[in-house]
Coordinates of C-alpha atoms in Angstrom, one line a residue:
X859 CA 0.0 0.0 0.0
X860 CA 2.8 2.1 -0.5
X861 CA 1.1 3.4 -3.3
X862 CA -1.7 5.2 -0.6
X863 CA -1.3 8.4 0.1
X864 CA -3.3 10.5 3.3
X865 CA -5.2 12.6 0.4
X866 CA -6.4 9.3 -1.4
X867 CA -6.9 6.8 1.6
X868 CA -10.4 6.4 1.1
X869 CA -12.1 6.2 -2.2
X870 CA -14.3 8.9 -3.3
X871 CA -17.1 6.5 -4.6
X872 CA -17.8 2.9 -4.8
X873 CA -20.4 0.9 -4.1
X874 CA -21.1 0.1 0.3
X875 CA -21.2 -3.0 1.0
X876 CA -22.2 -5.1 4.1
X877 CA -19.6 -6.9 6.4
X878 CA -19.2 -9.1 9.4
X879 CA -17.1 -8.8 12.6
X880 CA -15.2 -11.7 10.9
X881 CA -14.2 -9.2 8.2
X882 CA -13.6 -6.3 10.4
X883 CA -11.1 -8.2 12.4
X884 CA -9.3 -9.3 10.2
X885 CA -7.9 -5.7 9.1
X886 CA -8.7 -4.2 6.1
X887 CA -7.1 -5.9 3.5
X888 CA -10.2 -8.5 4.0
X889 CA -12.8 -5.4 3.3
X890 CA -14.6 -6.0 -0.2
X891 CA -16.3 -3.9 -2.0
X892 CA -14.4 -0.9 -2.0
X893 CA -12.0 0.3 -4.7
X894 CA -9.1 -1.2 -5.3
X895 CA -8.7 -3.1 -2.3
X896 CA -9.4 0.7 -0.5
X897 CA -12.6 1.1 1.9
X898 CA -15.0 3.4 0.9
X899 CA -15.6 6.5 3.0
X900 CA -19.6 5.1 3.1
X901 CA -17.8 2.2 4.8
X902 CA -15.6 3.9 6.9
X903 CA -18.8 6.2 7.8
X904 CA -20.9 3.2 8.9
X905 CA -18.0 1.2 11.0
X906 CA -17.6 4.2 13.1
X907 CA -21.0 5.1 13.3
X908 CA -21.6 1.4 14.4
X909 CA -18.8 2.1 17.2
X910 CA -20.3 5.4 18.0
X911 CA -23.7 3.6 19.1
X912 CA -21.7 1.2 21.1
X913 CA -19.9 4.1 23.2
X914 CA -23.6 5.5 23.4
X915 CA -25.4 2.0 24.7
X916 CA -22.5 2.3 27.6
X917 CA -23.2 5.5 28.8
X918 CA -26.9 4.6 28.9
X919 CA -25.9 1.2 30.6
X920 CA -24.2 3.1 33.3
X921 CA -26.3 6.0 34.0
X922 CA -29.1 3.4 34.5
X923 CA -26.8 1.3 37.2
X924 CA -26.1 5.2 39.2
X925 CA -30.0 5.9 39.1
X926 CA -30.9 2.8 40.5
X927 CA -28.3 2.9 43.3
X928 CA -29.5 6.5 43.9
X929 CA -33.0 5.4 44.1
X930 CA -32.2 2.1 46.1
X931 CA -30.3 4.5 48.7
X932 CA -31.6 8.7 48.0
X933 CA -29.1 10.6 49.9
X934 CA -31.4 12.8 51.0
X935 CA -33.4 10.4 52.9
X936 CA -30.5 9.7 55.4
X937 CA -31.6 12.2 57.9
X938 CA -32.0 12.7 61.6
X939 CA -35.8 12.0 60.6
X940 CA -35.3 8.8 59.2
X941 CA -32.6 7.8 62.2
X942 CA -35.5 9.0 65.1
X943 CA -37.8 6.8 62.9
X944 CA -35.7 3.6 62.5
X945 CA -34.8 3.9 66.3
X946 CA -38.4 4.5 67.6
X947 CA -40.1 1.5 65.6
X948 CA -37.3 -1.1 66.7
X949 CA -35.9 -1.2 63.2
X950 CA -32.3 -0.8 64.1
X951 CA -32.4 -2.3 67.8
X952 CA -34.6 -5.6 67.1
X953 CA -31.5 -7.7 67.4
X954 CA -29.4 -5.6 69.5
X955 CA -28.0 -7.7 72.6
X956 CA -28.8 -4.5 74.6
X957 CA -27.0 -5.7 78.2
X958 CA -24.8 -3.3 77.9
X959 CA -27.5 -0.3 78.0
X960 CA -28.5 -0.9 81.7
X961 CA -29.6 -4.3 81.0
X962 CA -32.6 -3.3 79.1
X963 CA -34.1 -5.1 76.4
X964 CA -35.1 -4.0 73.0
X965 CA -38.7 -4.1 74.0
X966 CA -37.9 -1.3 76.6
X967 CA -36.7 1.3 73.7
X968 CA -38.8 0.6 70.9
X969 CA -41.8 2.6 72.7
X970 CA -39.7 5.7 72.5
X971 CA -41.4 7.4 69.9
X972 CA -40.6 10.9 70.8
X973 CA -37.0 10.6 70.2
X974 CA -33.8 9.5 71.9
X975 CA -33.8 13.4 73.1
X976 CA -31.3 15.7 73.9
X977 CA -31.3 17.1 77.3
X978 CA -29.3 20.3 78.9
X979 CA -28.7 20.0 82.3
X980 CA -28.3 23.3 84.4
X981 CA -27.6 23.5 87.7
X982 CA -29.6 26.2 90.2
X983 CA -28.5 26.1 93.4
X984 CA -28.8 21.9 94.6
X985 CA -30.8 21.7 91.6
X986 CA -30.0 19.5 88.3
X987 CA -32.5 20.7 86.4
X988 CA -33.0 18.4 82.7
X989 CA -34.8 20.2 80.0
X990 CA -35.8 18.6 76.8
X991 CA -38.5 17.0 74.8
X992 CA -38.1 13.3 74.9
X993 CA -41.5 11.5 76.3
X994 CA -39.1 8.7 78.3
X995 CA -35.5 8.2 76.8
X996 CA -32.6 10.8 76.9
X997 CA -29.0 12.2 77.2
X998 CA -27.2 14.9 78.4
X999 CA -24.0 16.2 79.3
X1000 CA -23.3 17.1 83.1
X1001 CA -20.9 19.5 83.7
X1002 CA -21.1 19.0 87.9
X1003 CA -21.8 16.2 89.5
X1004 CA -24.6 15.2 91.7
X1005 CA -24.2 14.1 95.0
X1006 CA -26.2 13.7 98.3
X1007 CA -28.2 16.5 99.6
X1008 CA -29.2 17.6 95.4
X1009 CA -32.1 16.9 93.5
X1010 CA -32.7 16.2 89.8
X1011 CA -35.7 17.4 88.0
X1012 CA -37.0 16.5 84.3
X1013 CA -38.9 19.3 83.0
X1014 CA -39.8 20.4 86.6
X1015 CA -40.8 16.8 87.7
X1016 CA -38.3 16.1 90.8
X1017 CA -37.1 12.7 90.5
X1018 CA -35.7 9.7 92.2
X1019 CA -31.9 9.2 91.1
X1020 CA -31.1 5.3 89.8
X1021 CA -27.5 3.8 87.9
X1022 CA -28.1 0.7 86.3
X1023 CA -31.2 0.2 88.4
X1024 CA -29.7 0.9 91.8
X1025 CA -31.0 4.0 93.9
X1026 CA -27.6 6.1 93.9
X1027 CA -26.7 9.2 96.1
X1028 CA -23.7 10.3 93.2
X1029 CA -23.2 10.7 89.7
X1030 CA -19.8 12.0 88.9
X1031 CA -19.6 15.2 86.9
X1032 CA -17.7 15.8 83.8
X1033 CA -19.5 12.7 81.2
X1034 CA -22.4 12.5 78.9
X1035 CA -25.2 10.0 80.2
X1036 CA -27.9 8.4 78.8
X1037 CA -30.9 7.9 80.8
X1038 CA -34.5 6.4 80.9
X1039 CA -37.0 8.7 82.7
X1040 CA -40.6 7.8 84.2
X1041 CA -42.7 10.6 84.8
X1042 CA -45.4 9.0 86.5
X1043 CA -43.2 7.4 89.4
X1044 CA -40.7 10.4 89.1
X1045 CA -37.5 8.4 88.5
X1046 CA -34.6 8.6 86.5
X1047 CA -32.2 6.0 85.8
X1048 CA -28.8 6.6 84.2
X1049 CA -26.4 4.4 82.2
X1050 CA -23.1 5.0 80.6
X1051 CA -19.9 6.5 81.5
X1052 CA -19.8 7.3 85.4
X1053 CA -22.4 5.7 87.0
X1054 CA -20.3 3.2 88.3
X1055 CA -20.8 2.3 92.1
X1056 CA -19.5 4.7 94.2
X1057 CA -18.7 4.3 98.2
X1058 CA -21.2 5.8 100.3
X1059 CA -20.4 8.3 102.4
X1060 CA -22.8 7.0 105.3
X1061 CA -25.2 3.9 105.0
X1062 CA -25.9 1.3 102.8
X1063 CA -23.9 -1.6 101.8
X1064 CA -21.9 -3.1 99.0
X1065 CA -22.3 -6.3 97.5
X1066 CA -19.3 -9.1 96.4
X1067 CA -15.6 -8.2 96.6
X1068 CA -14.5 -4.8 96.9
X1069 CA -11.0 -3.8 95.0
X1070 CA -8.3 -0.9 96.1
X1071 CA -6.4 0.0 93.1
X1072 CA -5.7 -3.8 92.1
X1073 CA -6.9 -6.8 92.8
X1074 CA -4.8 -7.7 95.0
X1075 CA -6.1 -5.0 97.8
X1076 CA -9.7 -5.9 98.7
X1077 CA -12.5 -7.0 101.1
X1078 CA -13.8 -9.9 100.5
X1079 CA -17.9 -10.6 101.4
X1080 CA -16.9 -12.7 104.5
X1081 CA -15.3 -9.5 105.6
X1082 CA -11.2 -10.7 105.5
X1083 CA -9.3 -7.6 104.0
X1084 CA -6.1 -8.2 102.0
X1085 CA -4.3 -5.2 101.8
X1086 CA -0.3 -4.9 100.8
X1087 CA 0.5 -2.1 103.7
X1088 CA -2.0 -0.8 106.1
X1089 CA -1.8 2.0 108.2
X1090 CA -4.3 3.0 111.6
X1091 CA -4.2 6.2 113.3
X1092 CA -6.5 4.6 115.6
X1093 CA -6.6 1.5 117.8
X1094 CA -6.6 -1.9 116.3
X1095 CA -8.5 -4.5 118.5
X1096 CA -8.8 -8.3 117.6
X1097 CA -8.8 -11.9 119.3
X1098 CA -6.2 -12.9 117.2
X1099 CA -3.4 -12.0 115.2
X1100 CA -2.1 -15.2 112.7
X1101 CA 0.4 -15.6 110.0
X1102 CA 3.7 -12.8 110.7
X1103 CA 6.5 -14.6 109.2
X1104 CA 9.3 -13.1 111.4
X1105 CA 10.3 -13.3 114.6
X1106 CA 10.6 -10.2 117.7
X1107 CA 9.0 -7.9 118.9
X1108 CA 10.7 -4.4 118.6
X1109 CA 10.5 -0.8 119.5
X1110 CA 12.0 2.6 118.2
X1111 CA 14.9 3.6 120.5
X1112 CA 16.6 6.8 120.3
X1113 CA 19.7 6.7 118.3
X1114 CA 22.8 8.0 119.8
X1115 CA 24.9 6.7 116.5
X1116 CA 24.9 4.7 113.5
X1117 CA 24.0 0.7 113.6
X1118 CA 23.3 -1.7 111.4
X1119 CA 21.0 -5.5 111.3
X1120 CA 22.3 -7.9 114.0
X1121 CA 24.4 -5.0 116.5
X1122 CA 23.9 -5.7 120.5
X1123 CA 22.4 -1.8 121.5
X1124 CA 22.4 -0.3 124.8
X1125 CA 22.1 2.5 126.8
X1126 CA 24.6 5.6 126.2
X1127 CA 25.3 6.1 129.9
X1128 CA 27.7 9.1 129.0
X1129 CA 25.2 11.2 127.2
X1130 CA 23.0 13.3 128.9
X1131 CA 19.8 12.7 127.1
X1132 CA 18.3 9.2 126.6
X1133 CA 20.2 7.5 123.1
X1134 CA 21.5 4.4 122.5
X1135 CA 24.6 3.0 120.7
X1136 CA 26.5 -0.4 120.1
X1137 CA 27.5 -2.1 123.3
X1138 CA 30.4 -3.6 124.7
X1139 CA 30.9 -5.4 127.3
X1140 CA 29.6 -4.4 130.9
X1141 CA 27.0 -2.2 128.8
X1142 CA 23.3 -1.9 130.0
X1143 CA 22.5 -4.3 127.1
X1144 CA 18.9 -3.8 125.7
X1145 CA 18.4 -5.9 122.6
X1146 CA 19.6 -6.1 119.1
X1147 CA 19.2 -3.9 116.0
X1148 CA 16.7 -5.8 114.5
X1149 CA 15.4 -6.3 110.8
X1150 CA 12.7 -9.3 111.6
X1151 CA 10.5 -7.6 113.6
X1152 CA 6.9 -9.3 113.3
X1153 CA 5.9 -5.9 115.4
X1154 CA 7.2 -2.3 115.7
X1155 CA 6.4 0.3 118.0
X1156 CA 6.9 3.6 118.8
X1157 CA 9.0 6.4 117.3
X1158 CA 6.8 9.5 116.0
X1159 CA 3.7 9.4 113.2
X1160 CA 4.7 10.9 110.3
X1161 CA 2.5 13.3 108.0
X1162 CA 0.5 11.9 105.8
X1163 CA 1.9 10.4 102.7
X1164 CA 5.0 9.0 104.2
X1165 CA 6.1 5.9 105.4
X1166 CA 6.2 5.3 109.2
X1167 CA 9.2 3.3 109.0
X1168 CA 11.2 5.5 106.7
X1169 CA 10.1 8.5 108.8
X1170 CA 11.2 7.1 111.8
X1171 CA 14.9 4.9 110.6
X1172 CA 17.0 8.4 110.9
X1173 CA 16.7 9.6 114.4
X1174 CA 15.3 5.8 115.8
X1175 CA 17.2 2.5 116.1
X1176 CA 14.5 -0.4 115.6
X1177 CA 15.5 -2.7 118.8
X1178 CA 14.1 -6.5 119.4
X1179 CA 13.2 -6.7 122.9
X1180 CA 11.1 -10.5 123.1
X1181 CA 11.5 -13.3 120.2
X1182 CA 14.4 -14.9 118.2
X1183 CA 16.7 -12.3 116.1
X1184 CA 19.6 -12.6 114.3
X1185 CA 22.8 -11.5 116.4
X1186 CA 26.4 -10.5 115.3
X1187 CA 29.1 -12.3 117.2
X1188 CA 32.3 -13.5 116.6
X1189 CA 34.2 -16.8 117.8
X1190 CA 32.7 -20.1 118.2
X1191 CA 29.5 -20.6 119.3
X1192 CA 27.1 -23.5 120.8
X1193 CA 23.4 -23.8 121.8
X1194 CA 21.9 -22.5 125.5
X1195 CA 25.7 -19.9 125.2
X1196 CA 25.1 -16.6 126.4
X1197 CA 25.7 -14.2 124.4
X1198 CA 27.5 -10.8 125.7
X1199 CA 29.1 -8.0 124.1
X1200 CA 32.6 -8.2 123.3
X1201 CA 35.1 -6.0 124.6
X1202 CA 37.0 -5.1 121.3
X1203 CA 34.3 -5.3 118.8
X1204 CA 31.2 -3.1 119.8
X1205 CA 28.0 -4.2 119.1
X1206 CA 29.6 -7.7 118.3
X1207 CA 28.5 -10.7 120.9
X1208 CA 30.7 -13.5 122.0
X1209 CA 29.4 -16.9 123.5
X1210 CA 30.0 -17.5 126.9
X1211 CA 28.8 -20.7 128.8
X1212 CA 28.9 -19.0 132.9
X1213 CA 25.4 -19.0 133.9
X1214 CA 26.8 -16.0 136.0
X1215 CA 27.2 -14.1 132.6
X1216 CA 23.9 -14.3 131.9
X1217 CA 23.0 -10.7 133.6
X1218 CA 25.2 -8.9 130.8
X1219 CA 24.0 -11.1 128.1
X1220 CA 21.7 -10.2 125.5
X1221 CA 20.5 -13.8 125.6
X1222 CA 21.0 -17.1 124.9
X1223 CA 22.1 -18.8 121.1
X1224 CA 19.7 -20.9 119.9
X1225 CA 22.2 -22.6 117.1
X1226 CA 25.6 -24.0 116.8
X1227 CA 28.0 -21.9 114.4
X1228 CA 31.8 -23.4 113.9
X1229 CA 33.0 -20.1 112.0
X1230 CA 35.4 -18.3 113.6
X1231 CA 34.6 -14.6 111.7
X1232 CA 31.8 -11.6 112.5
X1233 CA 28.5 -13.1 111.5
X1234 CA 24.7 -13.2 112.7
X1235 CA 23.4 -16.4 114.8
X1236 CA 20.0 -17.1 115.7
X1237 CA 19.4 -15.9 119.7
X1238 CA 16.4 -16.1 121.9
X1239 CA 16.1 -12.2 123.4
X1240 CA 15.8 -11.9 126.9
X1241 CA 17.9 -13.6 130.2

């Protein structure tokens, strides 16, 4: 076709003749009835026209498809109308597993046919007072919280305050609630965010355990409390006490110096207030710098926040008066010795079997220790 030039690539005249999508396809070397071996522009005029319609049947196709989506779901129609509507007649809660809205079923809802209504809460002097136009169902945002001694009304109707079905005397401030709302019996009954249990401030009475920050600090409903650290500014009173796992008792003696676990303490005869220090021997011996205490008193409260022992440990030396504790001596040492301070090491014990030594001694060693070197040995306190 070399021969073809742009001006001449279709023939002028000629007869038009009919062909198949065989034909077409197969290029245009296979198009007969045009002049020499050339299409027509008739032909030409009818192939495109042919694809023209195609393009046209498309567009049609497809602006059908968008006209019956719009149709099937009218933008418009997706309103807060439609929303009250499909709420109100059970539509959109028929299957809704609705323990999670204060336990209520679907059947308690689906009567609200006024609207899931907005309410403003404003508070005049102990007064929530809820405006809006809901018949029984709303929400609202409070800004304060309610507590004992404050009344809620609903347009003017004072009302009986409930979370989750239980008569409550607080509702913590600060969260939007939703709420159900009976006119006739003038009660309201909250449920969402804050209306969890709170402690009362006088009467009433909780039901199962009780946590403290974890679950590992509670009461349980026999009454036991587990608690990791507990601390009375008032008296403690009891039939019992079970289960301390060490081993004296101890009290807070004024330190006259620096001590440490395991050191025989006594009375600083050479100062002229009452402090103790490491004894030697011949010392008033009163016990031992003890870190086993099952029980510690004395010493001075501290302020709130702080912690009694840690308040105390600077300016008080914890000593075991009564029990077992841990004692530093040196030398060999067998069971029922007495234990006195040494005369070179203070604070240090060696074991002496002379009942007559027992006056100086701090007590008596209730295990046998070979070692020859400062360590701690088990001694019952006391002569």
């Amino acid at each position: 076709m070399d021969d073809i030039s742009t001006s001449t690539l279709f023939a002028a005249n000629g007869a038009l003749a009919e062909i198949n999508l065989d034909e077409w396809m197969g290029g245009w070397v296979s198009i007969v009835g045009g002049v020499h071996g050339r299409p027509t522009a008739q032909q030409f005029n009818k192939a495109f026209n042919a694809l023209q319609q195609m393009i046209l049947a498309n567009q049609r196709s497809i602006q059908s498809a968008d006209k019956k989506a719009d149709d099937a779901v009218p933008a418009k129609s997706f309103n807060k109308e439609t929303i009250i509507s499909k709420i109100a007649d059970g539509t959109l809660i028929e299957k809704l597993n609705a323990g999670m809205l204060g336990g209520h079923t679907a059947d308690y809802f689906a009567p609200a046919t006024a609207a899931f209504c907005r309410y403003t809460d404003y508070l005049s002097g102990n007064t929530h007072q809820f405006t809006g136009n809901g018949n029984s169902h709303g929400y609202v945002y409070m800004d304060s919280s309610y507590s004992s001694g404050q009344k809620i009304t609903v347009n003017g109707k004072a009302c009986s305050v409930y979370a989750g079905g239980d008569l409550v005397d607080e509702i913590a401030g600060g969260h939007w609630y939703a709420f159900t709302y009976d006119q006739e019996r003038g009660m309201i009954d909250f449920f969402g965010m804050g209306t969890q249990k709170y402690m009362k401030k006088e009467g009433g009475k909780f039901t199962g355990v009780v946590s403290f920050g974890s679950n590992n600090n509670y009461v349980n409903t026999a009454g036991d409390v587990y608690m990791n650290t507990l601390t009375c500014r008032g008296n403690i009173s009891g039939n019992k006490t079970y289960h301390p796992i060490y081993n004296d008792y101890a009290e807070l003696f004024p330190r006259g110096e620096s001590t440490e676990p395991g050191d025989i303490i006594a009375l600083d005869e050479r100062s002229d207030r009452e402090q103790y220090i490491k004894a030697t021997y011949g010392d008033h011996v009163v016990g031992v710098h003890s870190d086993e205490f099952g029980q510690l008193i004395g010493g001075d409260a501290p302020p709130d926040g702080f912690d009694y022992f840690e308040w105390n440990i600077g300016r008080f030396i914890p000593v075991g008066l009564i029990g077992r504790c841990r004692v530093k001596v040196i030398g060999r040492v067998r069971k029922g010795d007495y234990i006195v301070p040494s005369e070179k090491y203070p604070g240090v014990g060696v074991a002496v079997s002379d009942p007559a030594q027992a006056a100086l001694a701090v007590g008596f060693a209730v295990e046998n220790s070979n070692e020859s070197g400062i360590r701690r040995v088990r001694v019952r306190l006391g002569r």
